[in-house]
Structure formats: structure tokens, C-alpha cells
mmCIF file of C-alpha atoms in Angstrom:
data_model
loop_
_atom_site.group_PDB
_atom_site.id
_atom_site.type_symbol
_atom_site.label_atom_id
_atom_site.label_comp_id
_atom_site.label_asym_id
_atom_site.label_seq_id
_atom_site.Cartn_x
_atom_site.Cartn_y
_atom_site.Cartn_z
ATOM 1 C CA MET A 1 -62.385 -27.836 111.892
ATOM 2 C CA THR A 2 -58.941 -29.385 112.303
ATOM 3 C CA ILE A 3 -55.807 -28.889 110.265
ATOM 4 C CA ASP A 4 -53.838 -32.130 110.025
ATOM 5 C CA LEU A 5 -50.580 -32.994 108.264
ATOM 6 C CA ILE A 6 -52.369 -34.306 105.164
ATOM 7 C CA THR A 7 -54.237 -31.012 104.777
ATOM 8 C CA ILE A 8 -51.033 -28.969 105.116
ATOM 9 C CA ILE A 9 -49.058 -31.065 102.622
ATOM 10 C CA ALA A 10 -51.860 -31.365 100.053
ATOM 11 C CA ALA A 11 -52.829 -27.680 100.256
ATOM 12 C CA SER A 12 -49.195 -26.629 99.906
ATOM 13 C CA ALA A 13 -48.745 -28.901 96.883
ATOM 14 C CA VAL A 14 -51.799 -27.648 94.955
ATOM 15 C CA LEU A 15 -51.021 -23.995 95.694
ATOM 16 C CA LEU A 16 -47.343 -24.373 94.762
ATOM 17 C CA LEU A 17 -48.184 -26.078 91.465
ATOM 18 C CA ALA A 18 -50.773 -23.407 90.743
ATOM 19 C CA LEU A 19 -48.047 -20.777 91.007
ATOM 20 C CA ILE A 20 -45.344 -22.668 89.103
ATOM 21 C CA THR A 21 -47.073 -24.487 86.231
ATOM 22 C CA PRO A 22 -48.439 -21.389 84.416
ATOM 23 C CA MET A 23 -44.810 -20.420 83.895
ATOM 24 C CA MET A 24 -44.158 -23.747 82.184
ATOM 25 C CA SER A 25 -45.543 -22.456 78.920
ATOM 26 C CA PRO A 26 -44.162 -21.010 75.655
ATOM 27 C CA PHE A 27 -46.280 -17.937 76.351
ATOM 28 C CA PHE A 28 -44.242 -17.245 79.503
ATOM 29 C CA ARG A 29 -40.853 -18.202 78.006
ATOM 30 C CA ARG A 30 -41.497 -16.462 74.701
ATOM 31 C CA PRO A 31 -38.475 -15.169 72.752
ATOM 32 C CA ARG A 32 -37.421 -11.543 72.965
ATOM 33 C CA GLN A 33 -38.706 -9.036 70.437
ATOM 34 C CA GLU A 34 -35.809 -6.834 69.411
ATOM 35 C CA SER A 35 -35.510 -4.194 66.710
ATOM 36 C CA GLY A 36 -32.712 -4.519 64.180
ATOM 37 C CA ASP A 37 -29.682 -2.261 63.955
ATOM 38 C CA SER A 38 -30.791 0.828 62.013
ATOM 39 C CA ALA A 39 -27.152 1.783 61.445
ATOM 40 C CA THR A 40 -26.405 -1.404 59.519
ATOM 41 C CA ASP A 41 -25.464 -1.029 55.849
ATOM 42 C CA LEU A 42 -28.410 -2.735 54.259
ATOM 43 C CA PRO A 43 -27.733 -5.064 51.295
ATOM 44 C CA PRO A 44 -29.777 -5.478 48.111
ATOM 45 C CA VAL A 45 -32.232 -8.377 48.444
ATOM 46 C CA THR A 46 -34.138 -10.919 46.354
ATOM 47 C CA VAL A 47 -37.633 -11.929 47.477
ATOM 48 C CA LEU A 48 -38.394 -15.434 46.214
ATOM 49 C CA LEU A 49 -42.056 -16.400 45.767
ATOM 50 C CA VAL A 50 -42.725 -20.019 44.772
ATOM 51 C CA SER A 51 -46.178 -20.297 43.248
ATOM 52 C CA ASN A 52 -48.526 -22.762 44.899
ATOM 53 C CA GLY A 53 -51.151 -22.469 42.158
ATOM 54 C CA ASP A 54 -53.104 -19.838 44.103
ATOM 55 C CA HIS A 55 -53.104 -17.178 41.393
ATOM 56 C CA THR A 56 -55.686 -15.093 43.281
ATOM 57 C CA ALA A 57 -53.359 -14.669 46.276
ATOM 58 C CA LEU A 58 -50.432 -13.870 43.991
ATOM 59 C CA ASP A 59 -52.479 -11.221 42.165
ATOM 60 C CA GLU A 60 -53.537 -9.699 45.482
ATOM 61 C CA HIS A 61 -50.154 -9.718 47.211
ATOM 62 C CA LEU A 62 -47.592 -9.209 44.443
ATOM 63 C CA PRO A 63 -48.196 -5.416 44.314
ATOM 64 C CA LEU A 64 -47.376 -5.247 48.049
ATOM 65 C CA TYR A 65 -43.981 -6.835 47.389
ATOM 66 C CA LEU A 66 -43.279 -4.726 44.305
ATOM 67 C CA THR A 67 -43.929 -1.447 46.147
ATOM 68 C CA GLN A 68 -41.590 -1.915 49.112
ATOM 69 C CA GLU A 69 -39.672 1.210 50.112
ATOM 70 C CA TYR A 70 -36.141 -0.133 50.178
ATOM 71 C CA ALA A 71 -33.334 2.154 49.037
ATOM 72 C CA PRO A 72 -30.548 -0.457 48.534
ATOM 73 C CA GLY A 73 -32.693 -2.132 45.888
ATOM 74 C CA TYR A 74 -34.397 -5.499 45.520
ATOM 75 C CA HIS A 75 -35.892 -7.918 43.007
ATOM 76 C CA ILE A 76 -38.850 -10.284 43.122
ATOM 77 C CA VAL A 77 -38.371 -13.753 41.613
ATOM 78 C CA VAL A 78 -41.557 -15.755 41.035
ATOM 79 C CA VAL A 79 -41.261 -19.452 40.153
ATOM 80 C CA THR A 80 -44.277 -21.235 38.679
ATOM 81 C CA GLU A 81 -45.081 -24.461 36.874
ATOM 82 C CA LYS A 82 -44.969 -24.174 33.098
ATOM 83 C CA ALA A 83 -48.594 -25.235 32.624
ATOM 84 C CA ASP A 84 -50.031 -22.815 35.209
ATOM 85 C CA LEU A 85 -51.702 -20.476 32.703
ATOM 86 C CA GLU A 86 -53.746 -18.508 35.252
ATOM 87 C CA THR A 87 -50.618 -17.593 37.202
ATOM 88 C CA GLU A 88 -48.860 -16.686 33.948
ATOM 89 C CA ASN A 89 -51.705 -14.328 33.116
ATOM 90 C CA VAL A 90 -51.322 -12.632 36.488
ATOM 91 C CA LEU A 91 -47.585 -12.158 35.936
ATOM 92 C CA LYS A 92 -48.114 -10.731 32.440
ATOM 93 C CA ARG A 93 -49.912 -7.780 34.020
ATOM 94 C CA TYR A 94 -46.739 -6.896 35.921
ATOM 95 C CA SER A 95 -44.245 -7.848 33.226
ATOM 96 C CA ASN A 96 -43.130 -4.238 32.685
ATOM 97 C CA ASN A 97 -41.952 -3.902 36.282
ATOM 98 C CA GLU A 98 -38.151 -4.006 36.263
ATOM 99 C CA ARG A 99 -38.073 -5.518 39.745
ATOM 100 C CA LEU A 100 -39.964 -8.653 38.689
ATOM 101 C CA TYR A 101 -38.371 -11.787 37.233
ATOM 102 C CA HIS A 102 -40.330 -14.912 36.345
ATOM 103 C CA THR A 103 -39.067 -18.447 35.731
ATOM 104 C CA PHE A 104 -40.613 -21.907 35.337
ATOM 105 C CA VAL A 105 -40.225 -25.408 36.729
ATOM 106 C CA PRO A 106 -39.679 -27.685 33.686
ATOM 107 C CA GLU A 107 -42.631 -29.936 32.903
ATOM 108 C CA SER A 108 -40.215 -32.855 32.523
ATOM 109 C CA SER A 109 -39.058 -32.709 36.164
ATOM 110 C CA ARG A 110 -40.335 -35.815 37.912
ATOM 111 C CA TYR A 111 -39.454 -38.078 40.820
ATOM 112 C CA MET A 112 -38.273 -35.205 42.972
ATOM 113 C CA SER A 113 -39.861 -32.464 45.032
ATOM 114 C CA LYS A 114 -41.087 -29.809 42.597
ATOM 115 C CA SER A 115 -41.245 -27.203 45.348
ATOM 116 C CA LYS A 116 -37.592 -27.766 46.291
ATOM 117 C CA LEU A 117 -36.605 -27.723 42.628
ATOM 118 C CA ALA A 118 -38.575 -24.486 42.197
ATOM 119 C CA ILE A 119 -36.728 -22.910 45.128
ATOM 120 C CA THR A 120 -33.380 -23.955 43.657
ATOM 121 C CA LEU A 121 -34.300 -22.441 40.278
ATOM 122 C CA GLY A 122 -35.331 -19.261 42.053
ATOM 123 C CA VAL A 123 -32.065 -19.136 43.994
ATOM 124 C CA LYS A 124 -30.078 -19.516 40.774
ATOM 125 C CA ALA A 125 -32.090 -16.691 39.198
ATOM 126 C CA ALA A 126 -31.528 -14.380 42.184
ATOM 127 C CA LYS A 127 -29.191 -11.454 41.571
ATOM 128 C CA GLU A 128 -28.501 -10.707 45.219
ATOM 129 C CA GLU A 129 -26.704 -12.560 48.001
ATOM 130 C CA TRP A 130 -29.583 -12.370 50.498
ATOM 131 C CA ILE A 131 -32.784 -14.191 49.542
ATOM 132 C CA VAL A 132 -36.096 -13.992 51.393
ATOM 133 C CA LEU A 133 -38.165 -17.103 50.707
ATOM 134 C CA THR A 134 -41.896 -16.918 51.323
ATOM 135 C CA ASP A 135 -45.246 -17.997 49.933
ATOM 136 C CA PRO A 136 -47.508 -15.886 47.681
ATOM 137 C CA ARG A 137 -50.283 -16.457 50.222
ATOM 138 C CA CYS A 138 -48.287 -14.346 52.681
ATOM 139 C CA LYS A 139 -48.283 -10.563 52.490
ATOM 140 C CA PRO A 140 -46.326 -7.766 54.171
ATOM 141 C CA ALA A 141 -48.392 -5.461 56.354
ATOM 142 C CA ASP A 142 -46.955 -2.326 54.750
ATOM 143 C CA SER A 143 -44.255 -0.940 52.457
ATOM 144 C CA HIS A 144 -41.541 -0.936 55.171
ATOM 145 C CA TRP A 145 -41.503 -4.693 55.783
ATOM 146 C CA LEU A 146 -38.362 -5.404 53.746
ATOM 147 C CA ALA A 147 -36.460 -2.485 55.249
ATOM 148 C CA ALA A 148 -37.260 -3.696 58.771
ATOM 149 C CA LEU A 149 -36.312 -7.288 57.962
ATOM 150 C CA ALA A 150 -33.057 -6.381 56.216
ATOM 151 C CA THR A 151 -31.594 -4.931 59.411
ATOM 152 C CA ARG A 152 -30.991 -8.585 60.395
ATOM 153 C CA PHE A 153 -28.868 -9.227 57.305
ATOM 154 C CA THR A 154 -25.557 -8.624 59.044
ATOM 155 C CA THR A 155 -22.055 -9.716 58.124
ATOM 156 C CA HIS A 156 -22.069 -12.450 60.776
ATOM 157 C CA SER A 157 -25.567 -13.874 60.079
ATOM 158 C CA ASN A 158 -26.403 -16.518 57.482
ATOM 159 C CA LEU A 159 -30.046 -17.230 58.259
ATOM 160 C CA VAL A 160 -33.004 -15.122 59.445
ATOM 161 C CA LEU A 161 -36.262 -16.582 60.740
ATOM 162 C CA GLY A 162 -39.429 -14.505 60.812
ATOM 163 C CA TYR A 163 -42.987 -14.916 62.058
ATOM 164 C CA SER A 164 -46.154 -15.001 59.965
ATOM 165 C CA ASN A 165 -49.600 -14.690 61.551
ATOM 166 C CA TYR A 166 -52.605 -16.348 60.029
ATOM 167 C CA ALA A 167 -55.102 -13.647 59.031
ATOM 168 C CA ASP A 168 -57.724 -12.707 61.639
ATOM 169 C CA GLU A 169 -60.505 -14.502 59.766
ATOM 170 C CA SER A 170 -58.685 -17.837 60.200
ATOM 171 C CA PRO A 171 -60.103 -20.252 62.799
ATOM 172 C CA ARG A 172 -58.963 -19.545 66.353
ATOM 173 C CA LEU A 173 -57.287 -22.941 66.714
ATOM 174 C CA HIS A 174 -55.185 -22.330 63.587
ATOM 175 C CA ARG A 175 -53.954 -18.981 64.895
ATOM 176 C CA PHE A 176 -53.433 -20.248 68.446
ATOM 177 C CA GLU A 177 -51.483 -23.333 67.360
ATOM 178 C CA ARG A 178 -49.340 -21.284 64.952
ATOM 179 C CA LEU A 179 -48.172 -18.990 67.752
ATOM 180 C CA HIS A 180 -47.951 -21.741 70.389
ATOM 181 C CA THR A 181 -45.625 -23.845 68.203
ATOM 182 C CA ALA A 182 -43.698 -20.891 66.754
ATOM 183 C CA LEU A 183 -42.695 -19.669 70.209
ATOM 184 C CA TYR A 184 -40.908 -22.970 70.912
ATOM 185 C CA LEU A 185 -39.129 -22.914 67.547
ATOM 186 C CA LEU A 186 -38.183 -19.230 67.598
ATOM 187 C CA ARG A 187 -36.922 -19.404 71.177
ATOM 188 C CA GLU A 188 -34.631 -22.279 70.202
ATOM 189 C CA ALA A 189 -33.396 -20.236 67.249
ATOM 190 C CA GLN A 190 -32.744 -17.214 69.451
ATOM 191 C CA LYS A 191 -30.646 -19.425 71.719
ATOM 192 C CA GLY A 192 -28.535 -20.599 68.770
ATOM 193 C CA ARG A 193 -30.324 -23.937 68.307
ATOM 194 C CA ALA A 194 -32.484 -23.271 65.238
ATOM 195 C CA TYR A 195 -33.751 -26.466 63.617
ATOM 196 C CA ALA A 196 -37.176 -25.807 62.031
ATOM 197 C CA THR A 197 -39.915 -23.240 61.449
ATOM 198 C CA ASN A 198 -43.687 -23.502 61.180
ATOM 199 C CA CYS A 199 -43.923 -20.214 59.245
ATOM 200 C CA GLN A 200 -43.622 -19.823 55.474
ATOM 201 C CA TYR A 201 -40.837 -17.305 55.917
ATOM 202 C CA VAL A 202 -37.033 -17.598 56.015
ATOM 203 C CA ALA A 203 -34.077 -15.605 54.644
ATOM 204 C CA PHE A 204 -30.715 -17.116 53.701
ATOM 205 C CA ARG A 205 -27.531 -16.511 51.710
ATOM 206 C CA LYS A 206 -27.413 -17.580 48.057
ATOM 207 C CA SER A 207 -23.697 -18.400 48.158
ATOM 208 C CA GLN A 208 -24.070 -20.801 51.072
ATOM 209 C CA TYR A 209 -27.068 -22.501 49.480
ATOM 210 C CA MET A 210 -25.259 -23.058 46.204
ATOM 211 C CA GLU A 211 -21.933 -24.109 47.761
ATOM 212 C CA ASN A 212 -23.685 -26.746 49.881
ATOM 213 C CA HIS A 213 -25.881 -28.154 47.085
ATOM 214 C CA GLY A 214 -29.203 -26.772 48.287
ATOM 215 C CA TYR A 215 -31.720 -29.493 49.099
ATOM 216 C CA LEU A 216 -29.732 -32.310 47.485
ATOM 217 C CA GLU A 217 -30.185 -34.814 50.341
ATOM 218 C CA TYR A 218 -33.896 -33.980 50.750
ATOM 219 C CA LEU A 219 -35.115 -34.009 47.141
ATOM 220 C CA LYS A 220 -37.160 -37.179 47.507
ATOM 221 C CA TYR A 221 -39.335 -35.616 50.225
ATOM 222 C CA SER A 222 -42.309 -33.691 48.872
ATOM 223 C CA ILE A 223 -42.646 -31.671 52.107
ATOM 224 C CA GLY A 224 -40.555 -29.693 54.581
ATOM 225 C CA GLU A 225 -38.978 -27.000 52.361
ATOM 226 C CA TYR A 226 -38.607 -24.438 55.143
ATOM 227 C CA ASP A 227 -37.731 -26.925 57.892
ATOM 228 C CA PHE A 228 -34.983 -28.674 55.924
ATOM 229 C CA LEU A 229 -33.537 -25.309 54.934
ATOM 230 C CA VAL A 230 -33.269 -24.261 58.582
ATOM 231 C CA ASP A 231 -32.039 -27.646 59.808
ATOM 232 C CA LYS A 232 -29.253 -27.827 57.237
ATOM 233 C CA TYR A 233 -27.972 -24.260 57.165
ATOM 234 C CA ALA A 234 -28.481 -22.998 60.732
ATOM 235 C CA PRO A 235 -25.384 -24.867 62.044
ATOM 236 C CA MET A 236 -23.243 -23.242 59.319
ATOM 237 C CA GLY A 237 -23.443 -19.764 60.833
ATOM 238 C CA HIS A 238 -25.460 -17.437 63.019
ATOM 239 C CA THR A 239 -29.275 -17.360 62.929
ATOM 240 C CA GLU A 240 -31.085 -14.075 63.522
ATOM 241 C CA VAL A 241 -34.726 -13.941 64.605
ATOM 242 C CA ALA A 242 -36.990 -11.117 63.386
ATOM 243 C CA LEU A 243 -40.042 -10.825 65.631
ATOM 244 C CA ASP A 244 -40.954 -7.141 65.941
ATOM 245 C CA PRO A 245 -44.252 -6.221 64.222
ATOM 246 C CA PRO A 246 -42.807 -4.491 61.114
ATOM 247 C CA THR A 247 -40.995 -7.716 60.096
ATOM 248 C CA ARG A 248 -44.042 -10.004 60.237
ATOM 249 C CA LEU A 249 -46.112 -11.359 57.387
ATOM 250 C CA ILE A 250 -49.843 -12.060 57.278
ATOM 251 C CA GLU A 251 -50.820 -15.436 55.833
ATOM 252 C CA ASN A 252 -54.139 -16.139 54.117
ATOM 253 C CA PRO A 253 -56.532 -18.569 55.830
ATOM 254 C CA ILE A 254 -56.365 -22.187 54.708
ATOM 255 C CA SER A 255 -58.995 -24.901 54.855
ATOM 256 C CA ASP A 256 -59.216 -27.059 57.936
ATOM 257 C CA LYS A 257 -58.198 -30.103 55.888
ATOM 258 C CA SER A 258 -55.084 -28.352 54.563
ATOM 259 C CA TRP A 259 -54.225 -27.208 58.065
ATOM 260 C CA GLN A 260 -54.594 -30.735 59.460
ATOM 261 C CA ASN A 261 -52.412 -32.094 56.656
ATOM 262 C CA LYS A 262 -49.690 -29.590 57.562
ATOM 263 C CA GLN A 263 -49.767 -30.839 61.149
ATOM 264 C CA VAL A 264 -49.437 -34.443 59.969
ATOM 265 C CA TYR A 265 -46.586 -33.557 57.590
ATOM 266 C CA ALA A 266 -44.723 -31.943 60.490
ATOM 267 C CA HIS A 267 -44.451 -35.353 62.197
ATOM 268 C CA GLU A 268 -42.795 -36.873 59.145
ATOM 269 C CA VAL A 269 -40.430 -33.930 58.695
ATOM 270 C CA ALA A 270 -39.405 -34.112 62.370
ATOM 271 C CA ARG A 271 -38.122 -37.659 61.806
ATOM 272 C CA HIS A 272 -35.479 -36.348 59.395
ATOM 273 C CA LEU A 273 -34.269 -33.285 61.312
ATOM 274 C CA GLU A 274 -30.842 -33.388 62.946
ATOM 275 C CA ARG A 275 -31.803 -31.347 66.010
ATOM 276 C CA GLY A 276 -34.848 -30.321 68.023
ATOM 277 C CA GLY A 277 -34.703 -32.718 70.966
ATOM 278 C CA THR A 278 -34.546 -29.932 73.560
ATOM 279 C CA ALA A 279 -37.691 -28.219 72.288
ATOM 280 C CA ARG A 280 -39.614 -31.486 72.042
ATOM 281 C CA VAL A 281 -38.702 -32.435 75.620
ATOM 282 C CA LEU A 282 -39.690 -28.959 76.800
ATOM 283 C CA HIS A 283 -43.015 -29.208 74.985
ATOM 284 C CA GLY A 284 -43.696 -32.567 76.639
ATOM 285 C CA LEU A 285 -42.875 -31.224 80.103
ATOM 286 C CA ASP A 286 -45.129 -28.221 79.572
ATOM 287 C CA GLN A 287 -48.045 -30.432 78.539
ATOM 288 C CA CYS A 288 -47.490 -32.730 81.522
ATOM 289 C CA ALA A 289 -47.354 -29.778 83.932
ATOM 290 C CA LEU A 290 -50.495 -28.219 82.440
ATOM 291 C CA HIS A 291 -52.633 -31.323 82.858
ATOM 292 C CA LEU A 292 -51.033 -32.579 86.073
ATOM 293 C CA ASN A 293 -51.945 -29.307 87.752
ATOM 294 C CA TYR A 294 -55.618 -29.553 86.775
ATOM 295 C CA LEU A 295 -55.808 -33.259 87.632
ATOM 296 C CA LEU A 296 -54.188 -32.718 91.032
ATOM 297 C CA ILE A 297 -56.576 -29.882 91.868
ATOM 298 C CA LEU A 298 -59.563 -32.023 90.815
ATOM 299 C CA ALA A 299 -58.417 -35.161 92.652
ATOM 300 C CA THR A 300 -57.475 -33.255 95.808
ATOM 301 C CA GLY A 301 -60.760 -31.345 95.748
ATOM 302 C CA ILE A 302 -62.754 -34.597 95.519
ATOM 303 C CA PHE A 303 -60.697 -36.104 98.331
ATOM 304 C CA ALA A 304 -61.214 -32.998 100.465
ATOM 305 C CA GLY A 305 -64.977 -33.086 99.928
ATOM 306 C CA LEU A 306 -65.249 -36.796 100.726
ATOM 307 C CA THR A 307 -63.193 -36.434 103.939
ATOM 308 C CA SER A 308 -64.737 -33.097 105.029
ATOM 309 C CA ARG A 309 -61.406 -31.274 104.864
ATOM 310 C CA TRP A 310 -62.944 -27.899 104.072
ATOM 311 C CA ILE A 311 -59.731 -25.932 104.423
ATOM 312 C CA LEU A 312 -58.123 -28.226 101.830
ATOM 313 C CA LEU A 313 -61.159 -27.798 99.571
ATOM 314 C CA GLY A 314 -60.771 -24.023 99.898
ATOM 315 C CA ALA A 315 -57.097 -24.353 98.949
ATOM 316 C CA CYS A 316 -58.128 -26.299 95.825
ATOM 317 C CA VAL A 317 -60.575 -23.580 94.821
ATOM 318 C CA ALA A 318 -57.894 -20.943 95.411
ATOM 319 C CA ALA A 319 -55.366 -22.996 93.390
ATOM 320 C CA LEU A 320 -57.799 -23.252 90.465
ATOM 321 C CA CYS A 321 -58.457 -19.525 90.526
ATOM 322 C CA ILE A 322 -54.713 -18.782 90.641
ATOM 323 C CA THR A 323 -54.064 -21.178 87.744
ATOM 324 C CA LEU A 324 -56.787 -19.713 85.552
ATOM 325 C CA ALA A 325 -55.853 -16.117 86.352
ATOM 326 C CA LEU A 326 -52.118 -16.579 85.696
ATOM 327 C CA ARG A 327 -52.603 -18.596 82.514
ATOM 328 C CA ILE A 328 -55.067 -16.073 81.100
ATOM 329 C CA LEU A 329 -52.846 -13.098 81.992
ATOM 330 C CA ILE A 330 -49.685 -14.704 80.564
ATOM 331 C CA GLY A 331 -51.471 -15.963 77.455
ATOM 332 C CA LYS A 332 -53.252 -12.662 76.846
ATOM 333 C CA LYS A 333 -49.948 -10.763 76.965
ATOM 334 C CA ALA A 334 -48.321 -13.147 74.457
ATOM 335 C CA LEU A 335 -51.291 -13.021 72.086
ATOM 336 C CA ALA A 336 -51.324 -9.223 72.237
ATOM 337 C CA ASP A 337 -47.563 -9.023 71.589
ATOM 338 C CA TYR A 338 -47.987 -11.073 68.411
ATOM 339 C CA GLN A 339 -51.235 -9.380 67.357
ATOM 340 C CA VAL A 340 -53.313 -12.553 67.584
ATOM 341 C CA ASP A 341 -56.902 -11.490 68.214
ATOM 342 C CA ILE A 342 -58.350 -14.209 70.438
ATOM 343 C CA PRO A 343 -60.625 -13.447 73.450
ATOM 344 C CA ALA A 344 -58.943 -14.011 76.815
ATOM 345 C CA TRP A 345 -61.606 -16.474 77.944
ATOM 346 C CA ARG A 346 -60.717 -18.741 75.025
ATOM 347 C CA ILE A 347 -57.117 -19.232 76.160
ATOM 348 C CA ILE A 348 -57.830 -21.958 78.738
ATOM 349 C CA PRO A 349 -59.929 -24.254 76.496
ATOM 350 C CA LEU A 350 -57.503 -23.750 73.615
ATOM 351 C CA GLU A 351 -54.519 -24.640 75.833
ATOM 352 C CA ILE A 352 -56.222 -27.757 77.127
ATOM 353 C CA GLY A 353 -57.430 -28.633 73.630
ATOM 354 C CA MET A 354 -53.841 -28.709 72.333
ATOM 355 C CA LEU A 355 -53.355 -32.165 73.909
ATOM 356 C CA ARG A 356 -56.392 -33.562 72.079
ATOM 357 C CA HIS A 357 -55.198 -31.913 68.872
ATOM 358 C CA ASN A 358 -51.693 -33.399 69.242
ATOM 359 C CA ILE A 359 -53.041 -36.893 69.928
ATOM 360 C CA LEU A 360 -55.386 -36.801 66.922
ATOM 361 C CA THR A 361 -52.603 -35.475 64.689
ATOM 362 C CA ARG A 362 -50.294 -38.240 65.819
ATOM 363 C CA MET A 363 -52.965 -40.846 65.085
ATOM 364 C CA ARG A 364 -53.538 -39.399 61.608
ATOM 365 C CA TYR A 365 -49.813 -39.575 60.968
ATOM 366 C CA GLU A 366 -49.532 -43.190 62.117
ATOM 367 C CA TYR A 367 -52.348 -44.241 59.785
ATOM 368 C CA ALA A 368 -51.222 -42.070 56.858
ATOM 369 C CA ASP A 369 -49.803 -43.559 53.673
ATOM 370 C CA LYS A 370 -46.080 -42.762 54.008
ATOM 371 C CA ASN A 371 -45.777 -42.618 50.208
ATOM 372 C CA ASP A 372 -47.657 -39.325 50.412
ATOM 373 C CA PHE A 373 -44.535 -37.766 51.951
ATOM 374 C CA ILE A 374 -42.132 -38.636 49.168
ATOM 375 C CA SER A 375 -41.880 -38.048 45.441
ATOM 376 C CA HIS A 376 -41.977 -41.802 44.766
ATOM 377 C CA LYS A 377 -38.315 -42.192 43.961
ATOM 378 C CA VAL A 378 -36.639 -44.385 46.551
#
């Protein structure tokens, strides 16, 4: 058994890539989880819930928002459509709670994004400077969520991004993709380059929103409420990132069709964002490294078998084992840190499956009716 130059070079290449490429992943470069400053003077807060017509989720989760233990004080503003009688009936049951305020989107509002208009109405109704915008389908894990989040509302911050897990009963791909994408976005935000969020969860200052005319330039788009908010207001100040477990929200499962639509909408929203190039390039490099590593191991292994280079074949087997072990260990640690309950053996197929998912999503976007993304006022 001889060791020639080809064997040395090829074996070195596959082993080196096996060691390096697992680190080219959002799971390895994930943002830091830091607790807020407990000594900070916490401000009063408004939690803004924009009804999505899911009155069952609102009925289930509203008590969790109304019973937060937060000494500085807070209010809940719920914005609904005027004709949503089932949601109105839910709110009537809590109408005696002094923390709750309810307002409507006028039935006459047309040719603009109702969700963005609803957010603006909620902002105007807010009594406090800091506003936490989220979805009624999201819920805090316990009564200390707001107190933990508010430690990020400092004098020098104007925007706070948080993380929301899909509930454990959601499909694995939904939960995996949520974290995989969020780690890119939150890392950019932590580095001072916030431009979007894939979570239904952001806090901002009322004064800045009103002084800069809210969503004025985005009203024709029927999507992207959270992304446009981040893209517009992040450059106007300092963005904090709240990632430690007490600050997270849990989001109800959604249907696979709704989830796929959200992925398609993200492509359209990305076209109108001012920033994000760095993260998109990084995502592309990570995907290239992931698949190049596997393809090189496979191609080199076939070549080694055909040419009877058994030492090289052994190096390919070792490289594959190293790749799988490192990717599972790194992925398992990230999933555990963000309380995403996915078996370790699922990490590899889910990682590889992200490329297929991204290609299919892109194809759906290209063939989608672009009028679905606007409120039909051009």
C-alpha cells in the first residue's frame, strides 16, 4: 500500500474541510445570550396585540399578559377589526381590567395594509413610551417575562428584538428553520446591523415611531410589519437583543400552508429592505460549505475506491465521521440553548434539507402573483 502525493493532498483536503465547515454555521456563530441590567430603572410599558382573527388564541393568552408581575406598571392595547364579533366577545370578558384597552380598525380603511394601520392605531392609543409589539398567538412562559424584557429598555436603546419559539407540537422543520434563520438575524442585530426579524416580537419607542411617520412608506405592502419596523428604525439608535430564556415567547403552531406562505412573503419583503447583504452572503457561504464538504467526501471516496487508494478511502470515512459528529454536537448545543426539542439524529437531515426548502420557497415566490403582496393601491 503506497502513499503518493495525490493521496496526501486529497486526504488533507477532506480532513481539513471536515474540521472547518461545521463551524460555518449559525449554530456555531450564534449570538450571545446575556441577562439585562437588573439595576436599570425600569419604565412603564405598553404591550400591543394586533388581532389576527384568532379569538381562541387571544382568549387563551390574554390572561398571561394581564397577570405580569411588573412593578413600574403596564397596559395592554388590543387592536381588532370592527366586524370581528368573536374577538369582541372575548375582550368583553376582560373589560373590567384596568390594564386593558381595546380599539378598532375602521371598516372604511381600504387600499392600505390593515395590519400596519392597526399597529399605528395601537401606538397612538399607547400611554407609555416603550411599546412591545407581538401577536396574540404568542404567549409569555410565565409572569416575569415583561420584567426580564424591560431590562433592555435603556436610555440609549430605541429598539429591542426578542426570540419566539414555535410550540413543541409544531413540525420539526418549522421549529428548526425558525431558529436557523433567527440566529443569522439576531447576530446581525447584536453586531449593530439589525435589519429584519423572523419572530413576531419587537419593542420600540412610541415617540420615534410617531416622529418618523410610522409605516408611511410601506403602507401599500400587506406584509412585513415586523421587518419594516426593524429596517426603518434600527439605524436611528441602538438595538438591544433579548435572548435569555425569561424574555422569550412561545408561538402557537401554524398550518404548513401558512408557514410556507410566510417563507414566500419573506422573499418579497427582502427586496424592500435597506440592509441585510452581509447576512445573506454569510448564509450563502454556509450553504456552499455544508454541501461542498459532503460532495467532496463522496467524490473523493469514490475516486479512492476506484483507484484502490485505501488510505485515502479511510481518510474519507474519518472525514465523514468528524463532520457528522461536530455538526450534531454544535447543533445539539444550539437547540438546547434555545429550548428547541429536536432529537440530535435529526439535525443532519434537517440541515441538508434546508437547501431543498430554500429552493422550493424561491420557486414558489417566482411563480406567485405579486399582487398578493400589496394592498392593490399602486
